[in-house]
PDB file of N, CA and C in Angstrom:
ATOM      1  N   ALA A1201     -10.587  29.584  17.564  1.00  0.00           N
ATOM      2  CA  ALA A1201     -11.210  30.266  18.161  1.00  0.00           C
ATOM      3  C   ALA A1201     -11.371  29.628  19.769  1.00  0.00           C
ATOM      4  N   ALA A1202     -11.721  30.429  20.708  1.00  0.00           N
ATOM      5  CA  ALA A1202     -11.414  30.081  22.025  1.00  0.00           C
ATOM      6  C   ALA A1202     -12.968  29.534  22.373  1.00  0.00           C
ATOM      7  N   ALA A1203     -12.981  28.629  23.184  1.00  0.00           N
ATOM      8  CA  ALA A1203     -13.851  27.494  23.819  1.00  0.00           C
ATOM      9  C   ALA A1203     -15.056  28.941  24.272  1.00  0.00           C
ATOM     10  N   PRO A1204     -16.020  28.361  24.387  1.00  0.00           N
ATOM     11  CA  PRO A1204     -17.072  29.545  25.010  1.00  0.00           C
ATOM     12  C   PRO A1204     -16.893  29.377  26.674  1.00  0.00           C
ATOM     13  N   GLY A1205     -16.958  30.297  27.343  1.00  0.00           N
ATOM     14  CA  GLY A1205     -17.089  30.562  28.988  1.00  0.00           C
ATOM     15  C   GLY A1205     -18.449  30.014  29.473  1.00  0.00           C
ATOM     16  N   PRO A1206     -18.239  30.059  30.709  1.00  0.00           N
ATOM     17  CA  PRO A1206     -19.522  29.746  31.913  1.00  0.00           C
ATOM     18  C   PRO A1206     -20.678  30.598  31.224  1.00  0.00           C
ATOM     19  N   ALA A1207     -20.167  32.039  31.169  1.00  0.00           N
ATOM     20  CA  ALA A1207     -21.331  32.817  30.750  1.00  0.00           C
ATOM     21  C   ALA A1207     -21.882  32.733  29.309  1.00  0.00           C
ATOM     22  N   HIS A1208     -20.988  32.407  28.324  1.00  0.00           N
ATOM     23  CA  HIS A1208     -21.590  32.503  26.939  1.00  0.00           C
ATOM     24  C   HIS A1208     -22.914  30.900  27.009  1.00  0.00           C
ATOM     25  N   ILE A1209     -22.185  30.153  27.537  1.00  0.00           N
ATOM     26  CA  ILE A1209     -23.110  28.974  27.463  1.00  0.00           C
ATOM     27  C   ILE A1209     -24.360  28.941  28.292  1.00  0.00           C
ATOM     28  N   ALA A1210     -24.290  29.572  29.787  1.00  0.00           N
ATOM     29  CA  ALA A1210     -25.360  30.054  30.323  1.00  0.00           C
ATOM     30  C   ALA A1210     -26.466  31.476  29.119  1.00  0.00           C
ATOM     31  N   ASP A1211     -25.943  31.828  28.296  1.00  0.00           N
ATOM     32  CA  ASP A1211     -26.488  32.826  27.593  1.00  0.00           C
ATOM     33  C   ASP A1211     -27.010  32.074  26.137  1.00  0.00           C
ATOM     34  N   LEU A1212     -26.699  31.026  25.908  1.00  0.00           N
ATOM     35  CA  LEU A1212     -26.904  30.234  24.797  1.00  0.00           C
ATOM     36  C   LEU A1212     -28.344  29.138  25.451  1.00  0.00           C
ATOM     37  N   ARG A1213     -28.096  28.794  26.577  1.00  0.00           N
ATOM     38  CA  ARG A1213     -29.282  28.016  27.222  1.00  0.00           C
ATOM     39  C   ARG A1213     -30.071  28.438  27.692  1.00  0.00           C
ATOM     40  N   ALA A1214     -30.116  30.107  27.982  1.00  0.00           N
ATOM     41  CA  ALA A1214     -31.622  30.785  28.139  1.00  0.00           C
ATOM     42  C   ALA A1214     -31.943  31.250  26.789  1.00  0.00           C
ATOM     43  N   ARG A1215     -31.261  31.770  25.881  1.00  0.00           N
ATOM     44  CA  ARG A1215     -31.936  31.940  24.622  1.00  0.00           C
ATOM     45  C   ARG A1215     -32.454  30.816  24.189  1.00  0.00           C
ATOM     46  N   ILE A1216     -32.410  29.388  24.024  1.00  0.00           N
ATOM     47  CA  ILE A1216     -32.837  28.313  23.846  1.00  0.00           C
ATOM     48  C   ILE A1216     -34.189  28.478  24.319  1.00  0.00           C
ATOM     49  N   ALA A1217     -34.261  28.587  25.607  1.00  0.00           N
ATOM     50  CA  ALA A1217     -35.332  28.283  26.366  1.00  0.00           C
ATOM     51  C   ALA A1217     -36.571  29.321  26.299  1.00  0.00           C
ATOM     52  N   ALA A1218     -35.737  30.842  26.266  1.00  0.00           N
ATOM     53  CA  ALA A1218     -36.727  31.444  25.516  1.00  0.00           C
ATOM     54  C   ALA A1218     -37.152  31.513  24.203  1.00  0.00           C
ATOM     55  N   GLU A1219     -36.719  31.058  22.970  1.00  0.00           N
ATOM     56  CA  GLU A1219     -36.826  31.115  22.219  1.00  0.00           C
ATOM     57  C   GLU A1219     -37.600  29.690  21.273  1.00  0.00           C
ATOM     58  N   GLY A1220     -37.533  28.959  22.552  1.00  0.00           N
ATOM     59  CA  GLY A1220     -38.458  27.962  22.120  1.00  0.00           C
ATOM     60  C   GLY A1220     -37.220  26.868  20.966  1.00  0.00           C
ATOM     61  N   VAL A1221     -36.251  26.939  21.167  1.00  0.00           N
ATOM     62  CA  VAL A1221     -35.666  26.606  19.875  1.00  0.00           C
ATOM     63  C   VAL A1221     -35.910  24.746  20.082  1.00  0.00           C
ATOM     64  N   VAL A1222     -35.933  23.891  19.567  1.00  0.00           N
ATOM     65  CA  VAL A1222     -35.964  22.350  19.651  1.00  0.00           C
ATOM     66  C   VAL A1222     -35.013  21.422  19.443  1.00  0.00           C
ATOM     67  N   CYS A1223     -34.355  22.223  18.101  1.00  0.00           N
ATOM     68  CA  CYS A1223     -32.807  21.330  17.292  1.00  0.00           C
ATOM     69  C   CYS A1223     -31.954  22.569  17.171  1.00  0.00           C
ATOM     70  N   LEU A1224     -30.940  21.632  17.371  1.00  0.00           N
ATOM     71  CA  LEU A1224     -29.753  22.150  17.100  1.00  0.00           C
ATOM     72  C   LEU A1224     -28.668  21.663  16.060  1.00  0.00           C
ATOM     73  N   LEU A1225     -28.684  22.286  15.299  1.00  0.00           N
ATOM     74  CA  LEU A1225     -28.204  21.916  13.653  1.00  0.00           C
ATOM     75  C   LEU A1225     -26.171  22.061  13.693  1.00  0.00           C
ATOM     76  N   THR A1226     -25.885  21.057  13.589  1.00  0.00           N
ATOM     77  CA  THR A1226     -23.981  21.202  14.032  1.00  0.00           C
ATOM     78  C   THR A1226     -23.355  20.596  12.683  1.00  0.00           C
ATOM     79  N   ASP A1227     -22.063  20.824  12.580  1.00  0.00           N
ATOM     80  CA  ASP A1227     -21.744  20.346  11.601  1.00  0.00           C
ATOM     81  C   ASP A1227     -20.400  19.161  12.372  1.00  0.00           C
ATOM     82  N   PRO A1228     -19.762  18.078  11.415  1.00  0.00           N
ATOM     83  CA  PRO A1228     -19.118  17.119  12.128  1.00  0.00           C
ATOM     84  C   PRO A1228     -17.924  17.488  13.075  1.00  0.00           C
ATOM     85  N   GLN A1229     -17.482  18.860  12.681  1.00  0.00           N
ATOM     86  CA  GLN A1229     -16.130  19.831  13.518  1.00  0.00           C
ATOM     87  C   GLN A1229     -16.481  19.973  14.942  1.00  0.00           C
ATOM     88  N   THR A1230     -18.025  20.265  14.819  1.00  0.00           N
ATOM     89  CA  THR A1230     -18.511  20.868  16.208  1.00  0.00           C
ATOM     90  C   THR A1230     -17.928  19.587  17.594  1.00  0.00           C
ATOM     91  N   PRO A1231     -17.333  19.837  18.375  1.00  0.00           N
ATOM     92  CA  PRO A1231     -16.849  19.146  19.558  1.00  0.00           C
ATOM     93  C   PRO A1231     -18.233  18.678  20.011  1.00  0.00           C
ATOM     94  N   ALA A1232     -18.289  17.363  20.612  1.00  0.00           N
ATOM     95  CA  ALA A1232     -19.121  16.556  20.872  1.00  0.00           C
ATOM     96  C   ALA A1232     -19.515  17.453  22.612  1.00  0.00           C
ATOM     97  N   ASP A1233     -18.694  17.101  23.159  1.00  0.00           N
ATOM     98  CA  ASP A1233     -18.224  17.769  24.722  1.00  0.00           C
ATOM     99  C   ASP A1233     -19.031  19.065  24.654  1.00  0.00           C
ATOM    100  N   LEU A1234     -18.872  19.992  23.670  1.00  0.00           N
ATOM    101  CA  LEU A1234     -19.646  21.337  23.562  1.00  0.00           C
ATOM    102  C   LEU A1234     -20.699  21.066  23.237  1.00  0.00           C
ATOM    103  N   VAL A1235     -21.355  20.039  22.229  1.00  0.00           N
ATOM    104  CA  VAL A1235     -22.998  20.130  22.152  1.00  0.00           C
ATOM    105  C   VAL A1235     -23.623  19.489  23.473  1.00  0.00           C
ATOM    106  N   ALA A1236     -22.845  18.288  24.003  1.00  0.00           N
ATOM    107  CA  ALA A1236     -23.239  18.367  25.221  1.00  0.00           C
ATOM    108  C   ALA A1236     -23.592  19.166  26.590  1.00  0.00           C
ATOM    109  N   LEU A1237     -22.882  19.960  26.555  1.00  0.00           N
ATOM    110  CA  LEU A1237     -22.828  21.005  27.463  1.00  0.00           C
ATOM    111  C   LEU A1237     -24.053  22.051  26.919  1.00  0.00           C
ATOM    112  N   VAL A1238     -24.367  22.253  26.186  1.00  0.00           N
ATOM    113  CA  VAL A1238     -24.936  23.394  25.428  1.00  0.00           C
ATOM    114  C   VAL A1238     -26.276  22.829  25.680  1.00  0.00           C
ATOM    115  N   THR A1239     -26.869  21.503  25.768  1.00  0.00           N
ATOM    116  CA  THR A1239     -27.536  20.940  25.702  1.00  0.00           C
ATOM    117  C   THR A1239     -28.075  20.367  26.823  1.00  0.00           C
ATOM    118  N   GLU A1240     -26.980  19.758  28.011  1.00  0.00           N
ATOM    119  CA  GLU A1240     -27.271  19.195  29.056  1.00  0.00           C
ATOM    120  C   GLU A1240     -28.139  20.087  29.848  1.00  0.00           C
ATOM    121  N   GLY A1241     -28.983  19.288  30.366  1.00  0.00           N
ATOM    122  CA  GLY A1241     -30.379  19.652  30.965  1.00  0.00           C
ATOM    123  C   GLY A1241     -31.678  20.331  30.325  1.00  0.00           C
ATOM    124  N   THR A1242     -31.972  20.282  28.767  1.00  0.00           N
ATOM    125  CA  THR A1242     -32.694  20.862  28.002  1.00  0.00           C
ATOM    126  C   THR A1242     -33.040  19.434  27.165  1.00  0.00           C
ATOM    127  N   THR A1243     -34.342  19.872  26.409  1.00  0.00           N
ATOM    128  CA  THR A1243     -35.023  18.891  25.667  1.00  0.00           C
ATOM    129  C   THR A1243     -34.311  18.962  24.187  1.00  0.00           C
ATOM    130  N   LEU A1244     -33.473  19.573  24.022  1.00  0.00           N
ATOM    131  CA  LEU A1244     -33.109  19.845  22.595  1.00  0.00           C
ATOM    132  C   LEU A1244     -32.504  18.767  21.807  1.00  0.00           C
ATOM    133  N   ARG A1245     -32.771  18.803  20.778  1.00  0.00           N
ATOM    134  CA  ARG A1245     -32.448  17.604  20.001  1.00  0.00           C
ATOM    135  C   ARG A1245     -31.421  18.069  18.945  1.00  0.00           C
ATOM    136  N   THR A1246     -30.499  17.353  18.554  1.00  0.00           N
ATOM    137  CA  THR A1246     -29.376  17.699  17.607  1.00  0.00           C
ATOM    138  C   THR A1246     -29.269  17.125  16.015  1.00  0.00           C
ATOM    139  N   ALA A1247     -28.766  17.561  15.613  1.00  0.00           N
ATOM    140  CA  ALA A1247     -28.416  16.821  13.910  1.00  0.00           C
ATOM    141  C   ALA A1247     -27.217  17.572  13.670  1.00  0.00           C
ATOM    142  N   ALA A1248     -26.254  16.499  12.815  1.00  0.00           N
ATOM    143  CA  ALA A1248     -25.278  17.092  12.131  1.00  0.00           C
ATOM    144  C   ALA A1248     -25.396  16.835  11.056  1.00  0.00           C
ATOM    145  N   ALA A1249     -24.918  18.301   9.772  1.00  0.00           N
ATOM    146  CA  ALA A1249     -25.157  18.254   8.813  1.00  0.00           C
ATOM    147  C   ALA A1249     -23.121  18.685   8.060  1.00  0.00           C
ATOM    148  N   ALA A1250     -23.214  18.031   7.104  1.00  0.00           N
ATOM    149  CA  ALA A1250     -21.547  18.084   7.095  1.00  0.00           C
ATOM    150  C   ALA A1250     -21.521  19.686   5.745  1.00  0.00           C
ATOM    151  N   ALA A1251     -21.724  20.750   5.895  1.00  0.00           N
ATOM    152  CA  ALA A1251     -22.153  22.026   5.064  1.00  0.00           C
ATOM    153  C   ALA A1251     -20.237  22.147   4.219  1.00  0.00           C
ATOM    154  N   ASP A1252     -19.676  21.454   4.705  1.00  0.00           N
ATOM    155  CA  ASP A1252     -18.332  22.099   3.625  1.00  0.00           C
ATOM    156  C   ASP A1252     -18.521  20.528   2.473  1.00  0.00           C
ATOM    157  N   GLY A1253     -18.764  20.031   2.330  1.00  0.00           N
ATOM    158  CA  GLY A1253     -19.253  18.903   1.411  1.00  0.00           C
ATOM    159  C   GLY A1253     -17.801  18.096   1.053  1.00  0.00           C
ATOM    160  N   GLN A1254     -16.789  17.911   2.512  1.00  0.00           N
ATOM    161  CA  GLN A1254     -15.867  17.241   2.510  1.00  0.00           C
ATOM    162  C   GLN A1254     -15.749  15.790   2.408  1.00  0.00           C
ATOM    163  N   THR A1255     -17.469  15.260   2.526  1.00  0.00           N
ATOM    164  CA  THR A1255     -17.334  13.832   2.246  1.00  0.00           C
ATOM    165  C   THR A1255     -18.158  13.672   1.079  1.00  0.00           C
ATOM    166  N   LEU A1256     -18.142  14.490   0.200  1.00  0.00           N
ATOM    167  CA  LEU A1256     -19.218  14.081  -1.079  1.00  0.00           C
ATOM    168  C   LEU A1256     -18.044  14.493  -2.164  1.00  0.00           C
ATOM    169  N   PRO A1257     -18.154  13.592  -3.354  1.00  0.00           N
ATOM    170  CA  PRO A1257     -17.668  13.772  -4.542  1.00  0.00           C
ATOM    171  C   PRO A1257     -17.878  15.051  -4.752  1.00  0.00           C
ATOM    172  N   PRO A1258     -16.520  15.409  -5.394  1.00  0.00           N
ATOM    173  CA  PRO A1258     -16.674  16.916  -6.454  1.00  0.00           C
ATOM    174  C   PRO A1258     -17.359  17.367  -7.273  1.00  0.00           C
ATOM    175  N   GLY A1259     -17.976  17.935  -7.742  1.00  0.00           N
ATOM    176  CA  GLY A1259     -18.398  17.936  -9.306  1.00  0.00           C
ATOM    177  C   GLY A1259     -19.630  18.836  -9.150  1.00  0.00           C
ATOM    178  N   PRO A1260     -20.597  18.566  -9.807  1.00  0.00           N
ATOM    179  CA  PRO A1260     -21.855  19.895 -10.500  1.00  0.00           C
ATOM    180  C   PRO A1260     -22.863  19.676  -9.605  1.00  0.00           C
ATOM    181  N   ASP A1261     -22.875  18.153  -9.061  1.00  0.00           N
ATOM    182  CA  ASP A1261     -23.791  17.907  -7.906  1.00  0.00           C
ATOM    183  C   ASP A1261     -23.385  18.105  -6.766  1.00  0.00           C
ATOM    184  N   LEU A1262     -21.975  18.680  -6.293  1.00  0.00           N
ATOM    185  CA  LEU A1262     -21.675  19.017  -4.961  1.00  0.00           C
ATOM    186  C   LEU A1262     -22.674  19.796  -4.230  1.00  0.00           C
ATOM    187  N   TYR A1263     -22.868  20.814  -4.377  1.00  0.00           N
ATOM    188  CA  TYR A1263     -23.649  21.969  -4.244  1.00  0.00           C
ATOM    189  C   TYR A1263     -25.138  21.604  -3.611  1.00  0.00           C
ATOM    190  N   PRO A1264     -25.777  20.700  -4.742  1.00  0.00           N
ATOM    191  CA  PRO A1264     -27.379  20.431  -4.370  1.00  0.00           C
ATOM    192  C   PRO A1264     -26.999  19.687  -3.488  1.00  0.00           C
ATOM    193  N   ALA A1265     -26.586  18.577  -3.063  1.00  0.00           N
ATOM    194  CA  ALA A1265     -25.995  17.399  -2.418  1.00  0.00           C
ATOM    195  C   ALA A1265     -25.936  18.026  -1.125  1.00  0.00           C
ATOM    196  N   ILE A1266     -24.989  19.201  -0.986  1.00  0.00           N
ATOM    197  CA  ILE A1266     -24.733  19.926   0.492  1.00  0.00           C
ATOM    198  C   ILE A1266     -26.079  20.060   0.940  1.00  0.00           C
ATOM    199  N   ILE A1267     -26.796  20.985  -0.305  1.00  0.00           N
ATOM    200  CA  ILE A1267     -28.408  21.964   0.548  1.00  0.00           C
ATOM    201  C   ILE A1267     -29.117  20.375   1.106  1.00  0.00           C
ATOM    202  N   GLU A1268     -29.106  19.431  -0.317  1.00  0.00           N
ATOM    203  CA  GLU A1268     -30.094  18.462   0.394  1.00  0.00           C
ATOM    204  C   GLU A1268     -29.967  17.661   1.884  1.00  0.00           C
ATOM    205  N   GLY A1269     -28.162  18.044   2.132  1.00  0.00           N
ATOM    206  CA  GLY A1269     -27.805  16.871   3.301  1.00  0.00           C
ATOM    207  C   GLY A1269     -28.376  17.715   4.574  1.00  0.00           C
ATOM    208  N   ILE A1270     -28.006  19.125   4.425  1.00  0.00           N
ATOM    209  CA  ILE A1270     -28.467  19.917   5.681  1.00  0.00           C
ATOM    210  C   ILE A1270     -30.007  20.089   5.547  1.00  0.00           C
ATOM    211  N   ALA A1271     -31.056  19.822   4.750  1.00  0.00           N
ATOM    212  CA  ALA A1271     -31.899  20.008   4.417  1.00  0.00           C
ATOM    213  C   ALA A1271     -33.007  18.826   5.126  1.00  0.00           C
ATOM    214  N   GLY A1272     -32.179  17.496   5.007  1.00  0.00           N
ATOM    215  CA  GLY A1272     -32.648  16.536   5.097  1.00  0.00           C
ATOM    216  C   GLY A1272     -32.463  16.605   6.977  1.00  0.00           C
ATOM    217  N   ALA A1273     -31.058  16.584   7.344  1.00  0.00           N
ATOM    218  CA  ALA A1273     -30.618  16.587   9.056  1.00  0.00           C
ATOM    219  C   ALA A1273     -31.693  17.502   9.756  1.00  0.00           C
ATOM    220  N   LEU A1274     -32.065  18.669   9.261  1.00  0.00           N
ATOM    221  CA  LEU A1274     -32.833  19.515   9.418  1.00  0.00           C
ATOM    222  C   LEU A1274     -34.565  19.253   9.913  1.00  0.00           C
ATOM    223  N   LYS A1275     -34.921  18.317   8.761  1.00  0.00           N
ATOM    224  CA  LYS A1275     -36.048  17.781   8.537  1.00  0.00           C
ATOM    225  C   LYS A1275     -36.338  16.903   9.521  1.00  0.00           C
ATOM    226  N   ASP A1276     -35.057  15.490   9.773  1.00  0.00           N
ATOM    227  CA  ASP A1276     -35.150  15.104  10.680  1.00  0.00           C
ATOM    228  C   ASP A1276     -35.004  15.410  12.051  1.00  0.00           C
ATOM    229  N   CYS A1277     -34.282  16.245  12.200  1.00  0.00           N
ATOM    230  CA  CYS A1277     -34.162  16.792  13.608  1.00  0.00           C
ATOM    231  C   CYS A1277     -35.459  17.575  14.510  1.00  0.00           C
ATOM    232  N   LEU A1278     -36.142  18.162  13.103  1.00  0.00           N
ATOM    233  CA  LEU A1278     -37.376  19.152  13.760  1.00  0.00           C
ATOM    234  C   LEU A1278     -38.526  17.929  13.570  1.00  0.00           C
ATOM    235  N   ALA A1279     -38.392  16.517  12.997  1.00  0.00           N
ATOM    236  CA  ALA A1279     -39.626  15.624  12.961  1.00  0.00           C
ATOM    237  C   ALA A1279     -39.620  14.876  13.958  1.00  0.00           C
ATOM    238  N   GLU A1280     -38.583  14.663  14.942  1.00  0.00           N
ATOM    239  CA  GLU A1280     -38.434  13.859  15.608  1.00  0.00           C
ATOM    240  C   GLU A1280     -39.467  14.077  17.059  1.00  0.00           C
ATOM    241  N   GLY A1281     -40.056  15.136  17.312  1.00  0.00           N
ATOM    242  CA  GLY A1281     -40.458  15.978  18.260  1.00  0.00           C
ATOM    243  C   GLY A1281     -42.092  15.780  18.262  1.00  0.00           C
TER     244      GLY A1281
END
């Protein structure tokens, strides 16, 4: 996928401000420079969650562990405010 252009970034920032977004949930593959570009000049907090489970052991507990990891990251991000 192509990197978002200036108009797309401006639209994202406008939506973040208009909708009162306080937390940006990313995955480990999201480029840090893109996260910095989107959050620059905002009070937006960020959290990373591995939704693909690649860092977790396979098995019957994998899916619950993924969901718990996402929920924990989001909870922590929202609680920072």
